[in-house]
Short mmCIF file of C-alpha atoms and ligand atoms in Angstrom, two decimals:
data_model
loop_
_atom_site.label_atom_id
_atom_site.label_comp_id
_atom_site.label_asym_id
_atom_site.label_seq_id
_atom_site.Cartn_x
_atom_site.Cartn_y
_atom_site.Cartn_z
CA MET A 22 57.51 111.95 195.27
CA SER A 23 56.65 115.12 194.51
CA VAL A 24 58.87 118.39 196.06
CA ASN A 25 58.72 122.32 195.70
CA LEU A 26 61.58 123.73 194.40
CA ARG A 27 62.80 127.17 196.04
CA SER A 28 62.70 130.47 193.20
CA ALA A 29 65.69 132.73 193.71
CA PRO A 30 64.46 135.65 195.26
CA PHE A 31 62.89 137.78 193.04
CA THR A 32 64.90 142.37 192.82
CA PRO A 33 62.11 144.05 192.07
CA GLY A 34 64.33 146.56 189.56
CA ALA A 35 68.38 146.56 187.94
CA ARG A 36 70.60 149.66 187.08
CA VAL A 37 73.56 150.26 185.81
CA ILE A 38 76.01 151.22 188.12
CA GLY A 39 79.61 151.77 186.13
CA LEU A 40 80.86 152.42 182.80
CA GLY A 41 83.93 151.77 181.36
CA SER A 42 85.69 151.66 177.90
CA SER A 43 88.41 151.13 175.59
CA GLN A 44 90.52 151.49 172.73
CA PRO A 45 93.41 150.84 170.91
CA GLN A 46 95.95 153.43 170.82
CA ARG A 47 96.18 153.61 166.99
CA VAL A 48 94.55 155.91 165.12
CA VAL A 49 93.85 155.23 161.59
CA THR A 50 92.74 158.38 159.46
CA ASN A 51 90.44 158.64 156.17
CA ASP A 52 93.95 159.62 154.55
CA GLU A 53 95.89 156.59 155.54
CA LEU A 54 93.11 154.81 153.93
CA ALA A 55 93.46 156.39 150.68
CA GLU A 56 97.12 155.81 150.64
CA HIS A 57 95.77 151.73 150.35
CA ILE A 58 92.73 151.49 148.49
CA GLU A 59 90.93 153.73 145.80
CA THR A 60 88.96 156.30 148.37
CA ASN A 61 89.15 159.90 149.99
CA ASP A 62 88.48 162.29 153.12
CA GLU A 63 85.23 164.20 151.79
CA TRP A 64 83.69 160.79 150.81
CA ILE A 65 84.22 159.02 154.13
CA ARG A 66 83.25 161.98 155.44
CA GLU A 67 80.16 162.83 153.61
CA ARG A 68 78.91 159.17 152.85
CA VAL A 69 79.29 157.42 156.33
CA GLY A 70 80.57 161.03 158.79
CA ILE A 71 84.18 159.01 159.75
CA ILE A 72 87.04 161.33 160.72
CA SER A 73 89.02 158.08 162.32
CA ARG A 74 88.77 155.50 164.19
CA ARG A 75 91.12 152.87 166.21
CA ILE A 76 92.68 149.56 164.65
CA ALA A 77 94.25 147.28 167.22
CA ASP A 78 97.56 146.31 166.54
CA PRO A 79 97.01 142.76 164.89
CA ASP A 80 98.75 140.94 167.89
CA THR A 81 96.71 142.45 170.13
CA PRO A 82 93.60 140.65 171.17
CA LEU A 83 90.42 141.72 171.78
CA VAL A 84 90.27 139.89 175.33
CA GLU A 85 92.83 142.42 176.07
CA PHE A 86 90.96 146.00 175.37
CA ALA A 87 87.78 143.90 176.44
CA ALA A 88 89.83 143.51 180.12
CA ASP A 89 90.37 146.77 180.38
CA ALA A 90 87.26 148.80 179.42
CA GLY A 91 85.22 145.80 182.11
CA SER A 92 88.21 146.90 184.81
CA LYS A 93 87.18 150.40 184.70
CA ALA A 94 83.83 149.86 184.76
CA ILE A 95 83.44 147.82 187.68
CA ALA A 96 85.72 150.59 189.68
CA ASP A 97 83.60 153.05 188.82
CA ALA A 98 80.92 150.99 189.86
CA GLY A 99 82.96 151.18 193.34
CA LEU A 100 83.13 147.13 193.75
CA SER A 101 86.24 144.95 193.58
CA PRO A 102 86.53 141.95 190.87
CA SER A 103 85.30 139.69 193.57
CA ASP A 104 81.46 141.46 193.70
CA VAL A 105 80.96 140.29 190.23
CA ASP A 106 79.68 136.78 189.42
CA THR A 107 78.12 136.80 186.05
CA ILE A 108 80.14 138.23 182.73
CA ILE A 109 78.27 138.41 179.08
CA VAL A 110 80.95 139.45 176.54
CA ALA A 111 79.07 140.53 173.18
CA THR A 112 81.11 140.31 170.39
CA CYS A 113 80.71 138.62 166.95
CA THR A 114 84.73 139.01 166.18
CA MET A 115 86.83 136.35 168.08
CA PRO A 116 88.88 134.68 165.87
CA ASN A 117 86.86 131.35 166.88
CA PRO A 118 84.32 130.00 167.94
CA ILE A 119 85.96 128.46 171.23
CA PRO A 120 86.67 129.02 173.30
CA ASN A 121 84.51 131.89 174.56
CA ALA A 122 85.69 135.36 175.35
CA ALA A 123 83.83 136.03 178.15
CA ALA A 124 85.55 133.05 180.66
CA GLN A 125 88.92 134.72 179.91
CA VAL A 126 87.92 138.09 180.11
CA GLY A 127 87.00 137.16 183.67
CA HIS A 128 90.10 135.63 184.44
CA ARG A 129 91.99 138.84 183.22
CA ILE A 130 90.48 140.82 185.20
CA GLY A 131 90.37 138.81 188.47
CA LEU A 132 86.83 137.81 188.49
CA THR A 133 86.26 134.53 190.80
CA ALA A 134 84.68 131.60 188.67
CA PRO A 135 82.08 133.42 187.21
CA GLY A 136 79.39 132.63 185.11
CA ALA A 137 80.75 133.40 181.71
CA PHE A 138 79.35 133.05 178.04
CA ASP A 139 79.17 135.36 175.06
CA MET A 140 75.90 136.58 172.93
CA ASN A 141 76.53 136.79 169.37
CA ALA A 142 73.66 139.91 168.01
CA ALA A 143 76.20 141.66 166.04
CA CYS A 144 75.97 145.27 166.53
CA ALA A 145 72.42 144.81 168.44
CA GLY A 146 74.74 142.20 171.05
CA PHE A 147 75.17 145.05 173.68
CA CYS A 148 71.23 145.53 174.29
CA TYR A 149 70.72 141.88 174.27
CA ALA A 150 73.38 141.50 176.45
CA LEU A 151 72.08 144.18 178.67
CA GLY A 152 68.66 143.30 178.74
CA MET A 153 69.71 139.94 179.81
CA ALA A 154 72.42 141.04 182.70
CA SER A 155 68.88 143.15 183.96
CA ASP A 156 67.03 139.98 183.83
CA LEU A 157 69.42 137.85 185.38
CA VAL A 158 69.29 140.13 188.45
CA ARG A 159 65.96 140.31 188.43
CA ALA A 160 65.30 136.47 188.96
CA GLY A 161 67.93 136.17 191.67
CA SER A 162 70.07 134.59 188.98
CA SER A 163 72.59 136.94 189.83
CA GLU A 164 74.33 140.13 191.68
CA HIS A 165 76.32 142.26 189.70
CA VAL A 166 76.85 141.81 186.27
CA LEU A 167 79.94 142.94 184.44
CA VAL A 168 78.43 142.86 180.36
CA ILE A 169 80.95 144.25 177.79
CA GLY A 170 80.52 144.56 174.48
CA ALA A 171 83.66 143.90 172.17
CA GLU A 172 84.91 143.61 168.86
CA LYS A 173 88.07 143.72 166.67
CA LEU A 174 86.54 143.77 163.35
CA SER A 175 89.97 144.90 162.06
CA HIS A 176 90.33 140.96 161.94
CA TRP A 177 87.51 140.14 159.52
CA VAL A 178 87.93 142.84 157.08
CA ASP A 179 88.96 142.95 153.52
CA TRP A 180 91.34 145.47 153.57
CA GLN A 181 90.84 145.83 149.93
CA ASP A 182 87.72 146.46 149.77
CA ARG A 183 86.38 150.36 150.39
CA SER A 184 82.97 149.28 151.05
CA THR A 185 83.59 147.91 154.15
CA CYS A 186 87.14 148.74 155.55
CA ILE A 187 86.50 152.28 155.76
CA ILE A 188 83.74 151.67 158.51
CA PHE A 189 84.72 149.11 160.91
CA ALA A 190 86.77 149.34 163.63
CA ASP A 191 88.01 147.69 166.84
CA GLY A 192 87.12 148.56 170.42
CA ALA A 193 85.54 148.13 173.94
CA GLY A 194 82.51 149.28 176.64
CA ALA A 195 81.65 148.06 179.62
CA MET A 196 78.63 148.31 182.11
CA VAL A 197 77.98 146.48 185.47
CA VAL A 198 74.55 145.78 185.93
CA GLY A 199 73.22 145.59 189.88
CA PRO A 200 70.02 144.89 191.66
CA ALA A 201 67.77 148.08 192.46
CA THR A 202 66.63 147.24 195.89
CA THR A 203 63.15 149.63 195.20
CA ALA A 204 60.91 150.22 192.29
CA GLU A 205 62.38 153.77 191.79
CA GLU A 206 65.50 152.63 191.86
CA THR A 207 65.14 150.85 188.40
CA GLY A 208 67.45 152.52 186.26
CA ILE A 209 66.83 149.69 183.13
CA GLY A 210 63.60 149.32 181.18
CA PRO A 211 62.10 146.23 179.02
CA LEU A 212 64.24 145.13 176.33
CA VAL A 213 62.53 145.45 173.05
CA TRP A 214 64.14 142.71 170.67
CA GLY A 215 63.48 141.14 167.53
CA SER A 216 65.15 140.21 163.92
CA ALA A 217 64.25 139.99 160.17
CA GLY A 218 66.13 137.01 159.65
CA ASP A 219 65.38 136.73 155.72
CA LEU A 220 67.94 139.39 155.47
CA TYR A 221 70.43 137.33 156.75
CA PRO A 222 72.79 137.75 153.49
CA THR A 223 73.04 140.84 154.07
CA ILE A 224 75.98 140.90 156.24
CA ARG A 225 77.50 137.73 156.96
CA ILE A 226 81.41 136.32 156.21
CA LEU A 227 82.08 135.16 152.92
CA ASP A 228 82.78 132.05 153.76
CA GLU A 229 81.87 129.56 150.33
CA PRO A 230 84.93 127.84 148.86
CA GLY A 231 87.61 129.90 147.17
CA GLU A 232 85.89 132.81 148.63
CA SER A 233 87.77 135.96 151.50
CA GLY A 234 86.51 134.52 154.42
CA LYS A 235 86.04 138.59 155.52
CA ILE A 236 83.26 140.58 156.09
CA TYR A 237 80.80 141.48 152.87
CA GLN A 238 78.35 144.09 153.17
CA GLU A 239 75.09 144.89 150.73
CA GLY A 240 75.42 148.55 152.20
CA GLN A 241 72.54 150.23 150.26
CA THR A 242 70.23 147.38 151.52
CA VAL A 243 71.19 147.94 155.47
CA PHE A 244 71.07 151.55 155.01
CA ARG A 245 67.45 151.46 153.88
CA TRP A 246 66.11 149.30 156.63
CA ALA A 247 67.64 150.96 159.28
CA THR A 248 66.20 154.14 158.29
CA THR A 249 63.20 153.01 158.08
CA GLN A 250 62.51 149.87 160.78
CA ILE A 251 64.75 151.39 163.33
CA ASP A 252 62.78 154.24 165.14
CA PRO A 253 59.17 152.14 165.43
CA ILE A 254 61.51 150.02 167.92
CA ALA A 255 62.99 152.81 169.53
CA LEU A 256 59.57 153.89 170.67
CA ARG A 257 58.50 150.80 171.07
CA ALA A 258 61.44 150.15 174.02
CA VAL A 259 60.76 153.73 175.35
CA GLU A 260 56.48 152.80 175.49
CA ARG A 261 57.20 149.56 177.08
CA ALA A 262 59.29 151.67 179.89
CA GLY A 263 55.60 153.74 180.69
CA LEU A 264 57.55 156.79 179.17
CA ALA A 265 57.18 159.43 176.12
CA LEU A 266 59.69 160.78 173.50
CA GLU A 267 59.83 163.98 175.26
CA ASP A 268 61.56 162.24 178.32
CA ILE A 269 64.61 160.80 176.36
CA ASP A 270 67.45 163.20 177.43
CA VAL A 271 69.92 160.93 175.12
CA PHE A 272 69.33 158.95 171.93
CA VAL A 273 72.46 156.39 171.73
CA PRO A 274 71.93 154.38 168.39
CA HIS A 275 74.48 151.82 167.16
CA GLN A 276 77.03 153.72 165.96
CA ALA A 277 76.97 152.79 162.04
CA ASN A 278 76.48 155.79 159.78
CA LEU A 279 76.28 159.16 161.00
CA ARG A 280 74.01 159.45 157.76
CA ILE A 281 71.52 156.44 159.58
CA VAL A 282 71.95 158.44 163.19
CA ASP A 283 70.84 161.28 161.84
CA ALA A 284 67.92 160.46 159.84
CA VAL A 285 66.78 158.05 163.07
CA ALA A 286 66.90 160.88 165.48
CA LYS A 287 65.17 163.00 162.52
CA ARG A 288 62.19 160.87 162.33
CA LEU A 289 62.24 160.40 166.96
CA HIS A 290 62.21 164.55 166.63
CA ARG A 291 59.06 164.15 164.79
CA GLU A 292 57.27 161.59 166.08
CA GLY A 293 58.10 163.93 170.02
CA ALA A 294 61.58 163.50 170.65
CA ARG A 295 62.43 167.42 172.32
CA GLU A 296 64.62 169.43 170.72
CA ASP A 297 67.74 169.45 173.17
CA MET A 298 67.46 165.69 173.11
CA ARG A 299 71.37 164.89 172.65
CA VAL A 300 72.11 162.21 170.20
CA ALA A 301 75.28 159.98 170.02
CA ARG A 302 77.62 160.74 167.33
CA ASP A 303 80.82 158.90 168.28
CA ILE A 304 81.27 157.08 164.58
CA VAL A 305 82.78 160.41 163.78
CA HIS A 306 86.23 159.36 165.70
CA SER A 307 85.84 155.47 166.67
CA GLY A 308 83.90 154.33 163.37
CA ASN A 309 81.75 151.16 163.44
CA THR A 310 82.26 149.10 166.23
CA SER A 311 79.97 146.60 166.26
CA SER A 312 78.42 145.60 169.95
CA ALA A 313 81.01 148.18 171.27
CA SER A 314 79.35 151.36 169.39
CA ILE A 315 76.98 152.00 172.24
CA PRO A 316 78.75 151.91 174.84
CA LEU A 317 81.50 153.46 173.97
CA ALA A 318 79.48 156.36 173.06
CA ILE A 319 77.85 156.39 176.23
CA ASP A 320 81.48 156.80 178.61
CA HIS A 321 83.39 159.15 175.82
CA MET A 322 79.63 161.19 176.11
CA ARG A 323 79.99 161.41 180.08
CA ALA A 324 83.63 161.98 179.79
CA ALA A 325 83.02 165.23 177.68
CA GLY A 326 79.75 166.69 180.32
CA GLN A 327 77.63 165.68 177.40
CA ILE A 328 75.55 163.57 180.04
CA SER A 329 75.33 163.01 183.90
CA ARG A 330 73.86 161.05 186.16
CA GLY A 331 70.10 160.34 186.11
CA ASP A 332 69.77 161.40 182.27
CA VAL A 333 67.73 159.08 180.62
CA MET A 334 68.83 157.41 177.46
CA LEU A 335 67.21 155.75 174.68
CA LEU A 336 69.77 152.62 173.11
CA VAL A 337 69.40 151.08 170.16
CA GLY A 338 70.98 148.62 168.15
CA PHE A 339 70.62 146.81 165.09
CA GLY A 340 73.25 144.97 162.37
CA ALA A 341 73.70 141.45 160.97
CA GLY A 342 71.43 138.78 161.68
CA LEU A 343 69.55 141.02 160.77
CA SER A 344 68.73 141.82 164.63
CA TYR A 345 67.79 144.66 166.69
CA ALA A 346 66.79 145.41 170.18
CA GLY A 347 66.49 149.03 172.08
CA GLN A 348 65.70 149.95 175.66
CA VAL A 349 65.57 152.95 178.21
CA VAL A 350 68.45 152.92 180.64
CA ILE A 351 69.22 155.44 183.61
CA CYS A 352 72.77 156.77 183.10
CA PRO A 353 74.42 156.00 185.96
O1 UT7 B 8 76.61 148.11 161.85
C1 UT7 B 8 76.06 147.53 160.92
C2 UT7 B 8 75.00 147.84 160.06
N1 UT7 B 8 75.86 147.90 158.79
C3 UT7 B 8 75.31 149.40 158.66
O2 UT7 B 8 73.94 150.20 158.89
C4 UT7 B 8 75.49 150.33 157.06
C5 UT7 B 8 74.47 150.67 156.09
N2 UT7 B 8 75.05 151.31 155.07
C6 UT7 B 8 76.14 151.97 154.53
O3 UT7 B 8 76.84 152.67 156.13
C7 UT7 B 8 76.03 152.70 153.37
O4 UT7 B 8 75.57 152.05 152.33
C8 UT7 B 8 77.77 152.38 152.93
C9 UT7 B 8 78.55 153.20 154.16
C10 UT7 B 8 78.06 151.04 153.14
C11 UT7 B 8 78.26 152.94 151.48
O5 UT7 B 8 77.66 153.99 151.51
P1 UT7 B 8 76.65 154.53 150.03
O6 UT7 B 8 76.11 155.99 150.11
O7 UT7 B 8 74.99 153.68 150.39
O8 UT7 B 8 77.56 153.77 148.85
P2 UT7 B 8 77.26 153.01 147.73
O9 UT7 B 8 77.59 151.47 148.03
O10 UT7 B 8 76.11 152.84 147.05
O11 UT7 B 8 78.39 153.73 146.30
C12 UT7 B 8 78.30 154.63 146.08
C13 UT7 B 8 79.46 154.79 144.90
C14 UT7 B 8 79.91 153.82 144.37
O12 UT7 B 8 80.34 153.84 142.39
P3 UT7 B 8 79.65 153.97 141.53
O13 UT7 B 8 78.89 152.56 140.96
O14 UT7 B 8 78.49 155.23 141.94
O15 UT7 B 8 80.20 155.45 140.76
C15 UT7 B 8 80.73 153.02 144.86
O16 UT7 B 8 81.82 152.22 143.99
O17 UT7 B 8 80.54 155.17 146.03
C16 UT7 B 8 81.57 153.75 145.66
N3 UT7 B 8 82.43 153.45 146.81
C17 UT7 B 8 83.23 154.73 147.24
N4 UT7 B 8 83.73 155.71 146.84
C18 UT7 B 8 85.02 156.36 147.77
C19 UT7 B 8 82.06 153.14 147.38
N5 UT7 B 8 82.72 153.01 148.85
C20 UT7 B 8 83.59 153.98 148.60
C21 UT7 B 8 85.19 154.63 149.23
N6 UT7 B 8 85.22 155.71 148.51
N7 UT7 B 8 85.50 154.01 150.02
#
């Protein structure tokens, strides 16, 4: 028998309609780290740009601050939890592969039986998840998607490894994505994504027999890759959104290292970005929170009055995989 299946009705576009973030209370300074490992405040500030970071208590689960960020984003959107039908949590630091974070977080927030899945593209995860949310809304599969980037890196860090424990931190950032009823209202540009799988050993968990089970990073290799390969991805995201670099008001790269942020921003300036383009430097007081770093930075910049509704933001995430992704987003 031949039948004609009906597709869900398409929506002209998608946009971000709410923001929120959450960090553990505990502030850990460079001096505090220097009490336990051979490092110092000056080295960390100069080489990474971090002054302090937030670290969760061992018994505080990732889903707790993920849910806090998500609730704030829903309230910011002017919605109630029952309006959200889908939740995506971008994370690579759950303590176990199952159960996923998304279903638990949705339950904590009070969503009603949402579609719920996690996405692991490490530090690029938020951009991947935001792109997925935009496509779900445009295709009519979802109406309102809660996208959360949440990490508890402190669980996976070797606190004796000074090359990683000084960088990574905990936190969560969230956005609500909803429909744009006209093409003019569209607030999320096309996703540009990719990976360099040949570099997979450069950031990984040391899981061979006898190894620590903690994060390892070949810092210099990743540093070189990020400072030379990220600006073309950012540029492609701008072009695919039908814009030029001079249209970008705010640049929000993954907060991996302040020297990487500044190096990529410098390249974008050379390629046509305006001198007054604001650049996210949230790593200074948040550390590197992997998939949480981009939404955390945006929420903090908005709270500080550095960005406002309608600003054109260029996001680009990159990290373990190696995976990368970027898109242009209009600030809600
Ligand atoms: O988020 C996912 C993506 N990740 C990234 O993008 C991270 C990219 N990489 C980086 O950000 C940097 O490579 C690091 C911050 C990880 C390291 O900085 P670096 O400037 O590349 O340092 P290095 O590893 O080349 O080490 C330079 C020196 C070494 O000493 P020697 O061999 O020259 O005597 C290290 O042992 O600095 C030493 N060192 C430290 N010294 C004081 C390494 N870590 C520390 C430390 N304190 N915490």
